[in-house]
Amino acid sequence: MSEALTPETPEAVLDETADEAGEEEPIKQRKNGLYPGVSDELADSMKSGWADTELRGLTPIAQAEYTAARRAALSARFPGERLVIPAGNLKTRSNDTEYPFRASVEYAYLTGNLTEDGVLVLEPATEGHKATIYLLPRSDRENGEFWLSGQGELWVGRRHSLAEAEQLYGIPASDVRELPAALSEATGPVRVVRGHDAAVEAALTDKVTAERDNELRVFLSEARLVKDAFEAGELQKAVDSTVRGFEDVVKVLDKAEATSERYIEGTFFLRARVEGNDIGYGSICAAGPHACTLHWVRNDGPVRSGDLLLLDAGVETHTLYTADVTRTLPVNGTYSEIQKKIYDAVYEAQEAGIAAVQPGAKYRDFHDAAQRVLTEKLVEWGLVEGPVERVLELGLQRRWTLHGTGHMLGMDVHDCAAARTETYVEGTLEPGMCLTVEPGLYFQADDLTVPEEYRGIGVRIEDDILVTEDGNRNLSDGLPRRSDEVEAWMASLKG
């Protein structure tokens, strides 16, 4: 990784950011750089001789009409109030390297823009709101920022101009560097989505309250409960790529046996990066007893023939919608008798859960249906004393079922998390909602309450289910679920 050519003499070039006196600040220098400064001749040379690269006649992004409708719904909910939704800033990983940037869900949902430092502002107007998207403009060539700053375009790539952004997103665009001063002078009621941009929040510190800001966050979370047609399509794309990623993994299980779970992690990640933006969450590549750890993301353990592999992974699309799929696979391609017994019980529970996903049903119904089946199995196997109703009432099955049976899915893997309980967990399913159905049974390696043959076996089966007008659609039905079908599918890929 190359070092930026930042000068040792701060006065050589100026930053694009103005200080309190209205003067431009020096571009930050890198200590121990190999160049002591920039000559006047080099600075002059770098200012000129560049072709015009402005893009004209751009087509709006695919979701532009949908993001406009989402902003209109937001405007109707908070009339007469200024609404501020930041994308967020780069976060330092170590020293002068940053984590890959991912825009805040609220900002991406309302704009479709995914670049750092952006801010959407809805200012109250006579009718509704006037929306403005505040962005960093193209790097300044006159003051050398584009090649001397570590975030200049020569180092990190070209940004869209403000005019280009207006064409792409269908929103008037302004320079985000002017926003803090404008916000500090704002009057009237203001709400901001917190936790993403400290400078924006500092500018509004005397104008906002935590309670009012939380109401904005809750509204935007609940707005995402029902997906529009664009979102449903993106979720299907994410799932389709995920299916191909699972196929990739099965094909290289022999290499994983020779290395570790990391081979599985890397194989799936390759598919995610080639076809999408990233993985939607840390892939769980849990072989053997690691499958009993719900969020096993260390992925540094052995992969052994005769064990099960619990693979919980999802591709995130370029528009930030993620899949969330789990399959529990026999590493050698064939379930043992006890593995099949446990797997088939989880499959039966998932079938019951998926059948309960219907418009008008209570959100809890699919969880209750799956938990009942698993509890019946645990009682039947003699692992817990019945009757079933007693076990469910006391929650005794949770020693082995551990988690809820699903969650909403979208731009976050656990989407809509800030929604009110009465509209989410205690709510009613509607067409357009997308959720996971993922029952599991986990018998810890040190659990002395179960026979030894159960210990160290963990099974989860997870699919992404879209609620439709007449029932549901399994977005991830491209992956087999029934144990015999899983074995046949694995054999076909290996053969």
C-alpha positions in Angstrom: 0.0 0.0 0.0 1.6 3.3 -1.1 2.1 6.3 1.1 0.3 9.5 0.1 2.6 12.3 -1.1 1.4 14.6 1.6 3.9 17.5 2.1 6.0 18.2 5.1 5.3 21.9 4.6 1.7 22.5 5.5 1.6 25.9 3.7 2.4 24.2 0.4 -1.3 23.2 -0.2 -4.6 23.9 1.4 -7.3 21.6 2.6 -10.8 22.1 1.3 -12.2 22.6 4.8 -12.4 26.2 6.2 -11.3 27.0 9.7 -13.2 29.2 12.1 -11.6 32.3 10.7 -12.9 31.4 7.2 -9.4 30.4 5.9 -8.6 27.1 4.3 -6.7 24.7 6.5 -3.6 22.8 5.4 -4.1 19.4 4.0 -3.0 17.0 6.7 0.5 15.8 6.3 1.8 12.2 6.9 4.6 12.0 9.3 7.8 10.3 8.0 6.8 10.9 4.3 9.7 10.5 1.8 9.0 13.9 0.2 9.9 17.0 2.2 7.5 19.2 0.3 6.0 20.2 -3.1 7.8 22.6 -5.3 5.8 25.5 -6.9 6.6 24.0 -10.3 5.2 20.6 -9.4 2.1 22.2 -7.8 1.5 24.2 -11.0 2.0 21.1 -13.1 -0.6 19.1 -11.2 -3.2 21.9 -11.6 -3.5 21.6 -15.4 -3.5 19.3 -18.3 -6.4 17.1 -17.2 -9.3 16.1 -19.5 -12.9 17.0 -18.8 -14.4 13.8 -17.2 -17.8 15.2 -16.2 -20.5 12.6 -16.9 -23.6 13.9 -18.6 -27.0 12.5 -19.4 -26.9 9.9 -16.6 -29.8 7.6 -16.0 -31.4 7.7 -12.5 -30.6 4.7 -10.3 -33.1 1.8 -10.5 -34.7 2.6 -7.1 -35.0 6.4 -7.6 -38.8 6.3 -7.8 -39.0 4.1 -4.7 -36.7 6.3 -2.7 -38.8 9.3 -3.7 -41.9 7.5 -2.3 -40.1 6.7 0.9 -39.1 10.3 1.4 -42.7 11.4 0.7 -43.9 9.0 3.5 -41.3 10.4 5.8 -42.3 13.9 5.0 -46.0 13.2 5.7 -45.1 11.7 9.1 -43.2 14.8 10.4 -44.7 17.9 8.8 -43.0 21.2 9.5 -39.9 19.7 10.9 -36.3 19.6 9.6 -35.1 16.0 9.2 -31.4 15.1 9.0 -30.3 11.6 8.0 -26.5 11.1 7.7 -24.7 8.4 5.8 -21.8 8.2 8.3 -18.1 8.6 8.0 -15.1 6.4 7.5 -14.0 4.5 10.6 -10.3 3.9 11.4 -9.2 0.3 11.4 -5.7 1.0 12.5 -3.4 4.0 12.2 -4.2 5.5 8.8 -6.2 2.6 7.3 -10.0 2.5 7.4 -12.7 -0.1 7.4 -14.6 -0.4 4.1 -17.4 2.1 4.3 -21.1 1.1 4.5 -23.7 3.8 4.5 -26.2 3.9 7.3 -29.4 1.9 6.5 -31.7 4.9 7.0 -29.7 7.1 4.6 -29.3 4.4 1.9 -33.0 3.5 2.2 -34.1 7.1 1.5 -31.5 8.1 -1.2 -29.9 5.0 -2.8 -26.5 6.8 -2.3 -23.8 4.8 -0.6 -20.9 7.2 -0.2 -19.3 8.4 3.0 -20.0 11.8 4.6 -23.3 12.2 2.7 -26.3 13.7 4.6 -29.9 13.9 3.5 -31.8 17.0 4.8 -35.6 17.4 4.4 -36.4 21.1 5.1 -40.0 22.0 5.7 -41.7 23.8 2.9 -45.2 25.2 2.2 -46.2 21.8 1.1 -44.3 18.9 2.6 -40.5 19.1 2.5 -37.7 20.1 0.2 -35.0 17.4 0.0 -31.3 18.1 -0.4 -28.5 15.5 -0.5 -25.3 16.9 0.8 -22.2 15.3 -0.6 -18.5 15.8 -1.1 -17.9 17.3 -4.5 -15.2 16.2 -6.9 -11.6 16.6 -5.4 -10.2 20.1 -5.9 -7.4 20.2 -8.4 -6.6 23.8 -7.9 -5.4 23.4 -4.3 -3.9 19.9 -4.8 -6.4 18.1 -2.6 -7.1 15.5 -5.3 -3.5 14.2 -5.3 -2.1 15.3 -1.9 -4.9 14.4 0.5 -5.2 10.7 1.6 -8.9 10.9 0.6 -8.2 12.7 -2.6 -9.5 11.0 -5.8 -6.0 10.0 -7.0 -5.8 7.8 -3.9 -9.3 6.5 -3.4 -11.0 7.0 -6.7 -13.3 9.4 -8.5 -16.3 10.8 -6.8 -19.5 11.9 -8.6 -19.8 15.6 -9.1 -22.8 17.3 -7.5 -24.4 17.7 -10.9 -24.0 14.0 -11.6 -25.4 13.1 -8.2 -28.6 15.1 -8.9 -29.1 13.1 -12.1 -28.5 9.8 -10.4 -30.6 10.2 -7.3 -33.2 12.7 -8.4 -32.4 15.0 -5.4 -30.8 18.5 -5.5 -27.2 18.2 -4.3 -25.1 20.6 -2.3 -21.6 20.6 -0.8 -21.6 18.8 2.5 -18.8 20.9 3.8 -21.2 23.8 4.1 -23.8 21.8 6.1 -22.6 22.1 9.7 -22.7 25.9 9.5 -26.1 25.8 8.0 -27.4 23.4 10.6 -26.0 25.4 13.5 -28.2 28.4 12.3 -31.3 26.3 11.7 -34.5 27.3 13.5 -37.6 25.4 14.2 -38.0 21.7 15.2 -35.2 19.4 14.1 -34.8 15.6 14.2 -31.6 13.7 13.4 -30.7 10.0 13.1 -28.0 9.6 15.7 -24.9 7.6 15.8 -23.5 8.1 12.3 -22.0 11.6 12.0 -20.5 13.4 15.1 -20.1 16.7 13.2 -23.7 16.8 12.2 -24.8 16.0 15.7 -22.5 18.7 17.2 -24.1 21.3 14.9 -27.5 20.3 16.2 -26.7 19.7 19.8 -28.9 22.5 21.2 -31.8 21.8 18.7 -32.6 18.1 19.2 -33.7 15.8 21.9 -33.1 12.1 22.3 -36.8 11.3 22.6 -37.7 13.1 19.3 -34.7 11.7 17.5 -35.7 8.2 18.6 -39.2 8.7 17.1 -37.5 9.4 13.8 -35.4 6.2 14.0 -38.4 4.1 15.0 -40.5 5.4 12.1 -37.7 4.6 9.6 -37.3 1.2 11.1 -41.0 0.4 10.9 -41.2 1.8 7.3 -38.9 -1.0 6.2 -41.2 -3.8 7.7 -43.1 -4.1 4.4 -40.8 -4.3 1.3 -41.6 -2.7 -2.0 -41.2 -4.4 -5.3 -37.6 -3.2 -5.7 -36.6 -4.5 -2.3 -38.2 -7.9 -2.9 -36.2 -8.2 -6.1 -33.0 -7.2 -4.4 -33.6 -9.8 -1.7 -34.1 -12.5 -4.3 -30.8 -11.5 -6.0 -29.1 -11.8 -2.7 -30.5 -15.2 -2.1 -29.7 -16.4 -5.6 -26.1 -15.4 -5.1 -26.1 -17.1 -1.7 -27.3 -20.3 -3.3 -24.4 -20.3 -5.7 -22.1 -19.6 -2.7 -23.3 -22.7 -0.9 -22.7 -24.7 -4.1 -19.2 -23.4 -4.2 -18.6 -24.5 -0.7 -19.8 -28.1 -1.2 -17.5 -28.4 -4.2 -14.4 -27.6 -2.1 -15.2 -29.5 1.2 -12.2 -31.7 0.5 -9.9 -28.7 0.5 -11.6 -27.4 3.7 -10.8 -30.8 5.4 -7.1 -30.3 4.4 -7.1 -26.7 5.9 -9.9 -25.4 8.2 -13.2 -23.7 8.4 -11.5 -20.6 6.9 -11.4 -22.3 3.5 -15.2 -22.4 3.7 -15.4 -18.8 4.8 -13.1 -17.6 2.0 -14.9 -19.6 -0.6 -18.2 -18.1 0.2 -16.7 -14.6 0.5 -15.4 -14.8 -3.0 -18.9 -15.4 -4.4 -20.2 -12.5 -2.3 -17.5 -10.1 -3.6 -17.8 -11.2 -7.2 -21.6 -10.9 -7.4 -22.4 -8.4 -4.7 -21.1 -5.8 -2.4 -20.0 -8.0 0.5 -21.3 -10.5 2.9 -24.3 -9.3 4.9 -22.8 -10.4 8.2 -19.9 -12.5 9.5 -20.2 -16.0 7.9 -20.8 -18.8 10.4 -18.8 -21.8 9.1 -19.2 -24.1 12.1 -17.9 -27.7 11.8 -18.4 -30.4 14.4 -19.2 -29.1 17.9 -18.7 -25.5 16.8 -22.2 -25.8 15.3 -23.5 -25.5 18.9 -22.1 -22.0 19.2 -24.8 -19.8 17.6 -22.6 -17.1 16.2 -19.3 -19.0 15.6 -17.5 -16.6 13.3 -13.9 -17.4 14.3 -13.9 -20.1 11.7 -10.6 -21.4 12.6 -11.4 -25.0 13.5 -10.9 -28.3 11.7 -13.4 -29.7 9.2 -13.6 -33.5 9.6 -15.3 -36.2 7.6 -18.2 -37.6 9.7 -19.0 -34.3 11.3 -21.7 -31.8 10.3 -21.0 -28.4 8.9 -23.4 -25.6 9.9 -23.0 -22.9 7.3 -25.0 -19.7 8.0 -24.1 -17.1 5.4 -25.6 -14.4 3.1 -24.5 -12.3 0.1 -25.2 -8.6 0.4 -26.2 -7.0 -2.9 -24.7 -3.8 -4.3 -27.8 -2.0 -2.9 -27.1 -3.4 0.6 -29.9 -6.0 0.8 -28.8 -9.2 2.4 -29.7 -12.9 2.3 -29.5 -15.0 5.5 -29.5 -18.8 4.8 -28.4 -21.8 6.8 -27.8 -25.4 5.9 -26.4 -28.1 8.0 -24.4 -30.4 5.8 -22.6 -33.8 6.3 -19.0 -33.1 5.5 -18.7 -36.6 3.9 -22.0 -36.2 2.1 -24.0 -38.7 4.2 -25.8 -38.1 7.5 -25.2 -40.7 10.2 -28.2 -42.2 11.9 -28.2 -39.8 14.9 -27.4 -36.8 12.7 -30.3 -37.6 10.4 -32.7 -38.1 13.4 -31.9 -34.6 14.7 -31.8 -33.0 11.3 -35.2 -34.5 10.3 -36.7 -33.1 13.5 -35.4 -29.6 12.7 -36.7 -30.0 9.1 -40.2 -31.0 10.4 -40.2 -28.0 12.7 -39.2 -25.6 9.9 -41.9 -27.0 7.7 -44.4 -26.2 10.4 -42.9 -22.7 10.8 -43.0 -21.9 7.1 -46.6 -23.1 6.8 -47.5 -20.6 9.6 -46.2 -17.6 7.6 -49.4 -16.2 6.1 -50.8 -12.7 5.7 -53.0 -11.9 8.7 -51.2 -14.4 10.9 -49.5 -13.2 14.1 -45.8 -12.7 13.8 -45.3 -15.1 16.6 -47.2 -17.9 15.0 -44.3 -19.3 13.0 -42.1 -19.4 16.1 -44.7 -21.1 18.2 -45.4 -23.7 15.5 -41.7 -24.6 15.1 -41.0 -24.7 18.9 -44.0 -27.0 19.4 -42.6 -29.6 17.0 -39.1 -29.5 18.5 -40.6 -29.8 22.0 -42.6 -32.8 20.9 -39.4 -34.4 19.7 -37.5 -33.7 22.8 -40.2 -35.2 24.9 -40.5 -38.2 22.6 -36.7 -38.8 22.8 -36.9 -38.7 26.6 -34.6 -35.7 26.9 -37.1 -33.6 28.9 -40.2 -34.7 30.9 -43.6 -33.9 29.4 -46.3 -33.2 28.8 -45.5 -30.9 25.9 -47.7 -28.0 27.2 -45.8 -28.0 30.5 -42.4 -27.9 28.7 -43.5 -25.0 26.5 -45.0 -23.1 29.4 -41.8 -23.3 31.4 -39.6 -22.8 28.3 -37.6 -26.0 29.2 -37.0 -26.8 25.5 -34.9 -23.7 25.3 -31.9 -25.5 26.7 -31.6 -27.1 23.3 -33.5 -24.7 20.9 -31.8 -21.6 22.4 -33.0 -18.9 20.0 -36.0 -17.4 18.4 -37.2 -19.0 15.2 -36.6 -16.0 12.9 -36.4 -12.3 12.4 -37.2 -9.6 9.8 -34.7 -9.4 6.9 -33.7 -6.5 4.6 -30.9 -4.0 4.5 -29.8 -5.3 7.9 -29.7 -9.0 8.5 -31.7 -8.3 11.7 -33.8 -5.6 9.9 -36.2 -3.2 11.5 -34.7 -3.7 14.9 -35.8 -0.3 16.3 -39.5 -1.0 15.5 -41.9 -0.9 18.4 -42.7 -4.3 19.9 -46.4 -3.9 19.1 -45.7 -3.5 15.4 -43.0 -6.2 15.2 -43.0 -9.1 17.6 -46.6 -8.5 18.6 -47.7 -7.5 15.1 -49.4 -9.1 12.2 -47.8 -10.4 9.0 -48.6 -8.4 5.8 -47.7 -9.0 2.2 -44.3 -7.7 1.4 -42.8 -8.6 4.8 -39.7 -10.8 4.6 -38.4 -12.9 7.4 -36.3 -15.9 8.2 -37.6 -19.2 9.5 -34.7 -20.9 11.3 -35.4 -23.5 14.0 -32.4 -25.4 15.4 -31.4 -28.0 18.0 -28.1 -27.8 19.7 -26.6 -30.4 22.0 -23.5 -29.0 23.6 -20.4 -31.2 23.8 -20.4 -31.0 27.6 -24.2 -31.5 28.1 -24.5 -34.4 30.5 -28.3 -34.4 30.4 -28.4 -36.0 27.0 -27.0 -39.3 25.8 -23.4 -39.2 24.6 -24.3 -39.8 20.9 -26.2 -36.4 20.9 -23.4 -34.3 22.2 -21.6 -32.0 19.9 -24.3 -32.0 17.3 -25.9 -28.7 16.2 -28.4 -28.4 13.4 -30.1 -25.3 12.0 -32.0 -24.9 8.8 -32.9 -21.3 7.7 -34.7 -19.9 4.7 -35.8 -16.4 3.7 -39.6 -16.2 3.4 -41.5 -13.4 1.6 -45.1 -13.0 2.7 -47.4 -12.8 -0.3 -51.1 -12.0 -0.8 -52.1 -15.7 -0.7 -49.4 -17.2 1.5 -45.6 -17.1 1.2 -42.7 -17.6 -1.1 -39.5 -19.3 -0.1 -36.8 -17.1 -1.7 -34.2 -19.7 -0.9 -35.9 -22.8 -2.2 -33.0 -23.2 -4.7 -31.2 -25.0 -1.9 -32.6 -28.5 -0.9 -33.7 -28.9 2.7 -34.9 -32.5 3.1 -32.1 -34.8 4.3 -32.2 -37.2 1.4 -32.4 -34.3 -1.1 -29.4 -32.6 0.6 -27.4 -35.8 0.2 -28.3 -36.2 -3.5 -27.5 -32.5 -4.1 -24.1 -32.8 -2.5 -23.3 -36.0 -4.5 -24.2 -34.3 -7.7 -21.9 -31.3 -7.0 -19.0 -33.5 -6.0 -19.5 -36.0 -8.8 
